[in-house]
Amino acid sequence: MKSLYVDYKMLNSQGDFSLENILENLLASGVDEILVKPVLMSDGYETKRLRERLLPYKKRFSKIEVELPVLGSPRKIELFADFLIEELGFNSEYEYCLVGHGLENSANKEYSALSESLHSKGFLNVEVACLTGEGNVYSYLSKVQEKFKKNTGGKGKPVQVYPLLINAGIHVKKDIFGLIQDETGKKSFVQILEENGLRVVKNPFALSHFELFRARYLGESKNSNP
């Protein structure tokens, strides 16, 4: 079975790098079965678009299997929480803020479920936030300031910020860490935290930076949809 990795760029591309063109090339080269791996975190609008665009190819390939995204089921959320604990450790001397993209006007339930899973495993110094929708930077800021006030009388720990994004693109560099200046003057997630007195430790790399993530989530899957 051939693996096909699909990200936002492929879904929005035209010509040689479009999803349809790549599928046609696979058919022409004799590939009969494919495992489509969304390079996406949540099972939202983009994965719905992906499944719709695969429908015309269901009869042309003998098998098309679509893997669930990283946070695509309750079981996958639990497994991803375990991966984060194993990889990041979550030292009690720090607070941790894990920043996903999220969806505008959305409850971002997968990210909330991830936060709840980490808390249930005893890691109360970890919160999950989003760039847009519920759990945004101001929601996180209010939550962590209240936590510092309650637990340390207002003196807070340094906050380790990690992106919950698979690739280190514009969202990591500009929207989260402000490494690229926004011509509109919009402040990054980290800039807002720092302007409100938080001491931030920046980790400006995406999940694909971690060898363990690449092996578990981007490698060939024995059990793709737990």
PDB file of C-alpha atoms in Angstrom:
ATOM      1  CA  MET A   1       0.000   0.000   0.000  1.00  0.00           C
ATOM      2  CA  LYS A   2       1.320   3.447  -0.960  1.00  0.00           C
ATOM      3  CA  SER A   3       1.131   6.274   1.581  1.00  0.00           C
ATOM      4  CA  LEU A   4      -0.047   9.683   0.379  1.00  0.00           C
ATOM      5  CA  TYR A   5       0.492  12.641   2.713  1.00  0.00           C
ATOM      6  CA  VAL A   6      -2.027  15.439   2.241  1.00  0.00           C
ATOM      7  CA  ASP A   7      -1.669  18.907   3.766  1.00  0.00           C
ATOM      8  CA  TYR A   8      -3.360  22.294   3.358  1.00  0.00           C
ATOM      9  CA  LYS A   9      -1.115  23.248   0.453  1.00  0.00           C
ATOM     10  CA  MET A  10      -2.014  20.183  -1.575  1.00  0.00           C
ATOM     11  CA  LEU A  11      -5.733  20.713  -0.985  1.00  0.00           C
ATOM     12  CA  ASN A  12      -5.419  24.305  -2.182  1.00  0.00           C
ATOM     13  CA  SER A  13      -2.972  23.701  -5.034  1.00  0.00           C
ATOM     14  CA  GLN A  14      -3.663  23.716  -8.756  1.00  0.00           C
ATOM     15  CA  GLY A  15      -1.778  21.902 -11.516  1.00  0.00           C
ATOM     16  CA  ASP A  16       1.104  19.544 -10.788  1.00  0.00           C
ATOM     17  CA  PHE A  17       0.762  19.620  -7.020  1.00  0.00           C
ATOM     18  CA  SER A  18      -3.001  19.316  -6.766  1.00  0.00           C
ATOM     19  CA  LEU A  19      -4.471  16.285  -5.039  1.00  0.00           C
ATOM     20  CA  GLU A  20      -6.186  15.157  -8.227  1.00  0.00           C
ATOM     21  CA  ASN A  21      -3.039  15.356 -10.338  1.00  0.00           C
ATOM     22  CA  ILE A  22      -1.046  13.341  -7.817  1.00  0.00           C
ATOM     23  CA  LEU A  23      -3.781  10.687  -7.666  1.00  0.00           C
ATOM     24  CA  GLU A  24      -3.794  10.456 -11.458  1.00  0.00           C
ATOM     25  CA  ASN A  25      -0.007  10.003 -11.453  1.00  0.00           C
ATOM     26  CA  LEU A  26      -0.284   7.223  -8.873  1.00  0.00           C
ATOM     27  CA  LEU A  27      -2.861   5.436 -11.010  1.00  0.00           C
ATOM     28  CA  ALA A  28      -0.703   5.828 -14.105  1.00  0.00           C
ATOM     29  CA  SER A  29       2.285   4.334 -12.285  1.00  0.00           C
ATOM     30  CA  GLY A  30       0.303   1.233 -11.314  1.00  0.00           C
ATOM     31  CA  VAL A  31      -0.412   1.983  -7.668  1.00  0.00           C
ATOM     32  CA  ASP A  32      -3.585   0.140  -6.690  1.00  0.00           C
ATOM     33  CA  GLU A  33      -3.925   0.776  -2.935  1.00  0.00           C
ATOM     34  CA  ILE A  34      -3.234   3.986  -1.026  1.00  0.00           C
ATOM     35  CA  LEU A  35      -3.283   5.056   2.611  1.00  0.00           C
ATOM     36  CA  VAL A  36      -4.098   8.754   2.735  1.00  0.00           C
ATOM     37  CA  LYS A  37      -2.503  10.418   5.755  1.00  0.00           C
ATOM     38  CA  PRO A  38      -3.841  13.930   6.517  1.00  0.00           C
ATOM     39  CA  VAL A  39      -0.992  16.134   7.745  1.00  0.00           C
ATOM     40  CA  LEU A  40      -3.541  17.858   9.969  1.00  0.00           C
ATOM     41  CA  MET A  41      -4.285  17.903  13.677  1.00  0.00           C
ATOM     42  CA  SER A  42      -8.086  17.788  13.922  1.00  0.00           C
ATOM     43  CA  ASP A  43     -10.899  16.145  12.004  1.00  0.00           C
ATOM     44  CA  GLY A  44     -12.537  19.322  10.727  1.00  0.00           C
ATOM     45  CA  TYR A  45     -13.319  21.196   7.535  1.00  0.00           C
ATOM     46  CA  GLU A  46     -10.097  20.312   5.715  1.00  0.00           C
ATOM     47  CA  THR A  47     -10.459  16.576   6.312  1.00  0.00           C
ATOM     48  CA  LYS A  48     -14.090  16.775   5.156  1.00  0.00           C
ATOM     49  CA  ARG A  49     -12.903  18.432   1.935  1.00  0.00           C
ATOM     50  CA  LEU A  50     -10.278  15.725   1.537  1.00  0.00           C
ATOM     51  CA  ARG A  51     -12.807  12.890   1.827  1.00  0.00           C
ATOM     52  CA  GLU A  52     -15.152  14.595  -0.650  1.00  0.00           C
ATOM     53  CA  ARG A  53     -12.371  14.958  -3.224  1.00  0.00           C
ATOM     54  CA  LEU A  54     -11.409  11.301  -2.834  1.00  0.00           C
ATOM     55  CA  LEU A  55     -14.924  10.035  -3.605  1.00  0.00           C
ATOM     56  CA  PRO A  56     -14.475   9.943  -7.438  1.00  0.00           C
ATOM     57  CA  TYR A  57     -11.396   7.737  -6.932  1.00  0.00           C
ATOM     58  CA  LYS A  58     -13.022   5.090  -4.720  1.00  0.00           C
ATOM     59  CA  LYS A  59     -13.785   2.857  -7.719  1.00  0.00           C
ATOM     60  CA  ARG A  60     -10.553   3.591  -9.550  1.00  0.00           C
ATOM     61  CA  PHE A  61      -8.292   2.317  -6.774  1.00  0.00           C
ATOM     62  CA  SER A  62      -8.940  -1.120  -5.317  1.00  0.00           C
ATOM     63  CA  LYS A  63      -8.489   0.393  -1.844  1.00  0.00           C
ATOM     64  CA  ILE A  64      -8.342   3.902  -0.434  1.00  0.00           C
ATOM     65  CA  GLU A  65      -8.008   4.179   3.329  1.00  0.00           C
ATOM     66  CA  VAL A  66      -8.048   7.591   5.028  1.00  0.00           C
ATOM     67  CA  GLU A  67      -6.222   7.766   8.325  1.00  0.00           C
ATOM     68  CA  LEU A  68      -7.720   9.858  11.080  1.00  0.00           C
ATOM     69  CA  PRO A  69      -5.794  13.046  11.971  1.00  0.00           C
ATOM     70  CA  VAL A  70      -3.681  13.256  15.125  1.00  0.00           C
ATOM     71  CA  LEU A  71      -6.666  14.331  17.281  1.00  0.00           C
ATOM     72  CA  GLY A  72      -9.254  12.482  15.186  1.00  0.00           C
ATOM     73  CA  SER A  73     -10.761  10.238  17.882  1.00  0.00           C
ATOM     74  CA  PRO A  74     -10.881   9.975  21.698  1.00  0.00           C
ATOM     75  CA  ARG A  75      -8.380   7.109  21.582  1.00  0.00           C
ATOM     76  CA  LYS A  76      -5.982   9.068  19.364  1.00  0.00           C
ATOM     77  CA  ILE A  77      -6.211  12.038  21.745  1.00  0.00           C
ATOM     78  CA  GLU A  78      -5.218   9.767  24.649  1.00  0.00           C
ATOM     79  CA  LEU A  79      -2.295   8.351  22.660  1.00  0.00           C
ATOM     80  CA  PHE A  80      -1.151  11.824  21.652  1.00  0.00           C
ATOM     81  CA  ALA A  81      -1.257  12.962  25.285  1.00  0.00           C
ATOM     82  CA  ASP A  82       1.003  10.028  26.135  1.00  0.00           C
ATOM     83  CA  PHE A  83       3.354  11.003  23.307  1.00  0.00           C
ATOM     84  CA  LEU A  84       3.583  14.586  24.631  1.00  0.00           C
ATOM     85  CA  ILE A  85       4.346  13.356  28.146  1.00  0.00           C
ATOM     86  CA  GLU A  86       7.028  11.018  26.834  1.00  0.00           C
ATOM     87  CA  GLU A  87       8.609  13.637  24.578  1.00  0.00           C
ATOM     88  CA  LEU A  88       8.316  16.862  26.606  1.00  0.00           C
ATOM     89  CA  GLY A  89       8.368  15.554  30.163  1.00  0.00           C
ATOM     90  CA  PHE A  90       6.522  18.616  31.527  1.00  0.00           C
ATOM     91  CA  ASN A  91       8.965  19.665  34.247  1.00  0.00           C
ATOM     92  CA  SER A  92       7.074  20.978  37.272  1.00  0.00           C
ATOM     93  CA  GLU A  93       9.335  24.061  37.398  1.00  0.00           C
ATOM     94  CA  TYR A  94       7.551  25.393  34.315  1.00  0.00           C
ATOM     95  CA  GLU A  95       4.090  26.056  33.009  1.00  0.00           C
ATOM     96  CA  TYR A  96       3.470  24.702  29.500  1.00  0.00           C
ATOM     97  CA  CYS A  97       1.301  26.240  26.812  1.00  0.00           C
ATOM     98  CA  LEU A  98       0.668  24.044  23.759  1.00  0.00           C
ATOM     99  CA  VAL A  99      -0.714  26.147  20.903  1.00  0.00           C
ATOM    100  CA  GLY A 100      -2.817  24.657  18.114  1.00  0.00           C
ATOM    101  CA  HIS A 101      -4.444  26.447  15.222  1.00  0.00           C
ATOM    102  CA  GLY A 102      -8.106  25.918  16.077  1.00  0.00           C
ATOM    103  CA  LEU A 103     -11.085  27.041  14.040  1.00  0.00           C
ATOM    104  CA  GLU A 104     -12.825  30.406  14.102  1.00  0.00           C
ATOM    105  CA  ASN A 105     -16.180  30.364  15.918  1.00  0.00           C
ATOM    106  CA  SER A 106     -15.430  26.844  17.147  1.00  0.00           C
ATOM    107  CA  ALA A 107     -15.347  25.224  20.573  1.00  0.00           C
ATOM    108  CA  ASN A 108     -12.138  23.426  19.510  1.00  0.00           C
ATOM    109  CA  LYS A 109     -13.317  20.356  21.404  1.00  0.00           C
ATOM    110  CA  GLU A 110     -10.369  18.154  20.376  1.00  0.00           C
ATOM    111  CA  TYR A 111      -7.930  20.596  21.967  1.00  0.00           C
ATOM    112  CA  SER A 112     -10.041  20.852  25.117  1.00  0.00           C
ATOM    113  CA  ALA A 113     -10.138  17.054  25.285  1.00  0.00           C
ATOM    114  CA  LEU A 114      -6.347  16.931  24.959  1.00  0.00           C
ATOM    115  CA  SER A 115      -5.988  19.385  27.842  1.00  0.00           C
ATOM    116  CA  GLU A 116      -8.380  17.321  29.977  1.00  0.00           C
ATOM    117  CA  SER A 117      -6.455  14.140  29.160  1.00  0.00           C
ATOM    118  CA  LEU A 118      -3.152  15.688  30.262  1.00  0.00           C
ATOM    119  CA  HIS A 119      -4.743  16.978  33.471  1.00  0.00           C
ATOM    120  CA  SER A 120      -6.235  13.545  34.208  1.00  0.00           C
ATOM    121  CA  LYS A 121      -2.730  12.084  33.940  1.00  0.00           C
ATOM    122  CA  GLY A 122      -1.513  14.499  36.620  1.00  0.00           C
ATOM    123  CA  PHE A 123       0.026  17.247  34.483  1.00  0.00           C
ATOM    124  CA  LEU A 124      -1.827  20.275  35.796  1.00  0.00           C
ATOM    125  CA  ASN A 125       0.962  22.604  34.643  1.00  0.00           C
ATOM    126  CA  VAL A 126      -0.025  22.072  30.998  1.00  0.00           C
ATOM    127  CA  GLU A 127      -2.715  23.976  29.119  1.00  0.00           C
ATOM    128  CA  VAL A 128      -3.761  23.749  25.477  1.00  0.00           C
ATOM    129  CA  ALA A 129      -4.586  26.971  23.651  1.00  0.00           C
ATOM    130  CA  CYS A 130      -5.553  27.902  20.089  1.00  0.00           C
ATOM    131  CA  LEU A 131      -4.785  30.748  17.718  1.00  0.00           C
ATOM    132  CA  THR A 132      -8.464  31.156  16.920  1.00  0.00           C
ATOM    133  CA  GLY A 133     -11.809  30.082  18.365  1.00  0.00           C
ATOM    134  CA  GLU A 134     -12.333  29.067  21.972  1.00  0.00           C
ATOM    135  CA  GLY A 135      -9.217  28.749  24.094  1.00  0.00           C
ATOM    136  CA  ASN A 136      -7.467  31.660  22.367  1.00  0.00           C
ATOM    137  CA  VAL A 137      -4.547  33.646  23.779  1.00  0.00           C
ATOM    138  CA  TYR A 138      -6.724  35.853  25.997  1.00  0.00           C
ATOM    139  CA  SER A 139      -8.552  32.844  27.402  1.00  0.00           C
ATOM    140  CA  TYR A 140      -5.223  31.182  28.153  1.00  0.00           C
ATOM    141  CA  LEU A 141      -3.809  34.374  29.669  1.00  0.00           C
ATOM    142  CA  SER A 142      -6.764  34.706  32.033  1.00  0.00           C
ATOM    143  CA  LYS A 143      -6.493  31.057  33.050  1.00  0.00           C
ATOM    144  CA  VAL A 144      -2.761  31.077  33.744  1.00  0.00           C
ATOM    145  CA  GLN A 145      -2.833  34.406  35.598  1.00  0.00           C
ATOM    146  CA  GLU A 146      -5.570  33.062  37.863  1.00  0.00           C
ATOM    147  CA  LYS A 147      -3.515  29.916  38.414  1.00  0.00           C
ATOM    148  CA  PHE A 148      -0.434  31.953  39.374  1.00  0.00           C
ATOM    149  CA  LYS A 149      -2.477  34.116  41.717  1.00  0.00           C
ATOM    150  CA  LYS A 150      -3.977  31.096  43.428  1.00  0.00           C
ATOM    151  CA  ASN A 151      -0.869  28.926  43.682  1.00  0.00           C
ATOM    152  CA  THR A 152       2.041  31.354  44.020  1.00  0.00           C
ATOM    153  CA  GLY A 153       0.516  34.629  45.122  1.00  0.00           C
ATOM    154  CA  GLY A 154       0.917  36.090  41.639  1.00  0.00           C
ATOM    155  CA  LYS A 155       4.536  35.155  40.980  1.00  0.00           C
ATOM    156  CA  GLY A 156       4.447  32.907  37.959  1.00  0.00           C
ATOM    157  CA  LYS A 157       6.703  30.225  36.595  1.00  0.00           C
ATOM    158  CA  PRO A 158       8.303  30.609  33.175  1.00  0.00           C
ATOM    159  CA  VAL A 159       5.956  29.413  30.429  1.00  0.00           C
ATOM    160  CA  GLN A 160       7.269  26.957  27.855  1.00  0.00           C
ATOM    161  CA  VAL A 161       5.410  27.548  24.590  1.00  0.00           C
ATOM    162  CA  TYR A 162       5.243  24.728  22.030  1.00  0.00           C
ATOM    163  CA  PRO A 163       3.240  24.674  18.787  1.00  0.00           C
ATOM    164  CA  LEU A 164       0.728  21.885  18.193  1.00  0.00           C
ATOM    165  CA  LEU A 165       1.290  22.063  14.453  1.00  0.00           C
ATOM    166  CA  ILE A 166       2.860  19.412  12.276  1.00  0.00           C
ATOM    167  CA  ASN A 167       4.938  21.698  10.061  1.00  0.00           C
ATOM    168  CA  ALA A 168       6.832  24.864  11.011  1.00  0.00           C
ATOM    169  CA  GLY A 169       5.157  27.236   8.594  1.00  0.00           C
ATOM    170  CA  ILE A 170       3.778  30.739   8.860  1.00  0.00           C
ATOM    171  CA  HIS A 171       1.595  29.951  11.893  1.00  0.00           C
ATOM    172  CA  VAL A 172       4.629  28.886  13.936  1.00  0.00           C
ATOM    173  CA  LYS A 173       6.969  31.636  12.759  1.00  0.00           C
ATOM    174  CA  LYS A 174       4.572  34.577  12.645  1.00  0.00           C
ATOM    175  CA  ASP A 175       1.320  33.879  14.494  1.00  0.00           C
ATOM    176  CA  ILE A 176       2.743  32.095  17.534  1.00  0.00           C
ATOM    177  CA  PHE A 177       6.284  33.451  17.982  1.00  0.00           C
ATOM    178  CA  GLY A 178       6.383  36.696  15.959  1.00  0.00           C
ATOM    179  CA  LEU A 179       9.655  35.756  14.257  1.00  0.00           C
ATOM    180  CA  ILE A 180       8.237  37.263  11.066  1.00  0.00           C
ATOM    181  CA  GLN A 181       6.793  40.754  11.326  1.00  0.00           C
ATOM    182  CA  ASP A 182       3.112  41.079  10.511  1.00  0.00           C
ATOM    183  CA  GLU A 183       2.601  43.967   8.092  1.00  0.00           C
ATOM    184  CA  THR A 184      -0.800  44.581   9.680  1.00  0.00           C
ATOM    185  CA  GLY A 185       0.776  45.116  13.088  1.00  0.00           C
ATOM    186  CA  LYS A 186      -1.060  42.135  14.560  1.00  0.00           C
ATOM    187  CA  LYS A 187       0.689  40.828  17.666  1.00  0.00           C
ATOM    188  CA  SER A 188       1.779  37.232  17.960  1.00  0.00           C
ATOM    189  CA  PHE A 189       0.586  34.838  20.661  1.00  0.00           C
ATOM    190  CA  VAL A 190       3.909  35.093  22.510  1.00  0.00           C
ATOM    191  CA  GLN A 191       4.064  38.900  22.223  1.00  0.00           C
ATOM    192  CA  ILE A 192       0.700  39.157  23.956  1.00  0.00           C
ATOM    193  CA  LEU A 193       1.856  36.863  26.755  1.00  0.00           C
ATOM    194  CA  GLU A 194       5.080  38.820  27.252  1.00  0.00           C
ATOM    195  CA  GLU A 195       3.305  42.193  27.214  1.00  0.00           C
ATOM    196  CA  ASN A 196       1.145  40.881  30.039  1.00  0.00           C
ATOM    197  CA  GLY A 197       4.122  40.014  32.214  1.00  0.00           C
ATOM    198  CA  LEU A 198       4.668  36.340  31.462  1.00  0.00           C
ATOM    199  CA  ARG A 199       8.196  35.001  31.122  1.00  0.00           C
ATOM    200  CA  VAL A 200       8.165  32.893  27.979  1.00  0.00           C
ATOM    201  CA  VAL A 201      10.543  30.158  26.870  1.00  0.00           C
ATOM    202  CA  LYS A 202      10.170  29.895  23.095  1.00  0.00           C
ATOM    203  CA  ASN A 203      10.279  26.562  21.280  1.00  0.00           C
ATOM    204  CA  PRO A 204       9.691  27.625  17.648  1.00  0.00           C
ATOM    205  CA  PHE A 205       9.582  24.236  15.977  1.00  0.00           C
ATOM    206  CA  ALA A 206       6.718  22.004  14.949  1.00  0.00           C
ATOM    207  CA  LEU A 207       5.846  18.418  15.823  1.00  0.00           C
ATOM    208  CA  SER A 208       7.691  17.021  12.804  1.00  0.00           C
ATOM    209  CA  HIS A 209      10.877  18.222  14.564  1.00  0.00           C
ATOM    210  CA  PHE A 210      10.538  15.249  16.922  1.00  0.00           C
ATOM    211  CA  GLU A 211      11.857  11.921  15.643  1.00  0.00           C
ATOM    212  CA  LEU A 212       9.333  10.056  17.799  1.00  0.00           C
ATOM    213  CA  PHE A 213       6.453  11.986  16.224  1.00  0.00           C
ATOM    214  CA  ARG A 214       7.745  11.279  12.719  1.00  0.00           C
ATOM    215  CA  ALA A 215       8.010   7.581  13.512  1.00  0.00           C
ATOM    216  CA  ARG A 216       4.568   7.255  15.108  1.00  0.00           C
ATOM    217  CA  TYR A 217       2.470   9.644  13.053  1.00  0.00           C
ATOM    218  CA  LEU A 218       4.193  10.120   9.713  1.00  0.00           C
ATOM    219  CA  GLY A 219       5.558   6.608   9.258  1.00  0.00           C
ATOM    220  CA  GLU A 220       3.685   3.615   7.908  1.00  0.00           C
ATOM    221  CA  SER A 221       0.758   2.792  10.181  1.00  0.00           C
ATOM    222  CA  LYS A 222      -0.032  -0.711  11.409  1.00  0.00           C
ATOM    223  CA  ASN A 223      -3.171   0.514  13.140  1.00  0.00           C
ATOM    224  CA  SER A 224      -4.102   3.759  11.501  1.00  0.00           C
ATOM    225  CA  ASN A 225      -7.418   4.611  13.138  1.00  0.00           C
ATOM    226  CA  PRO A 226      -7.449   3.674  16.843  1.00  0.00           C
TER     227      PRO A 226
END
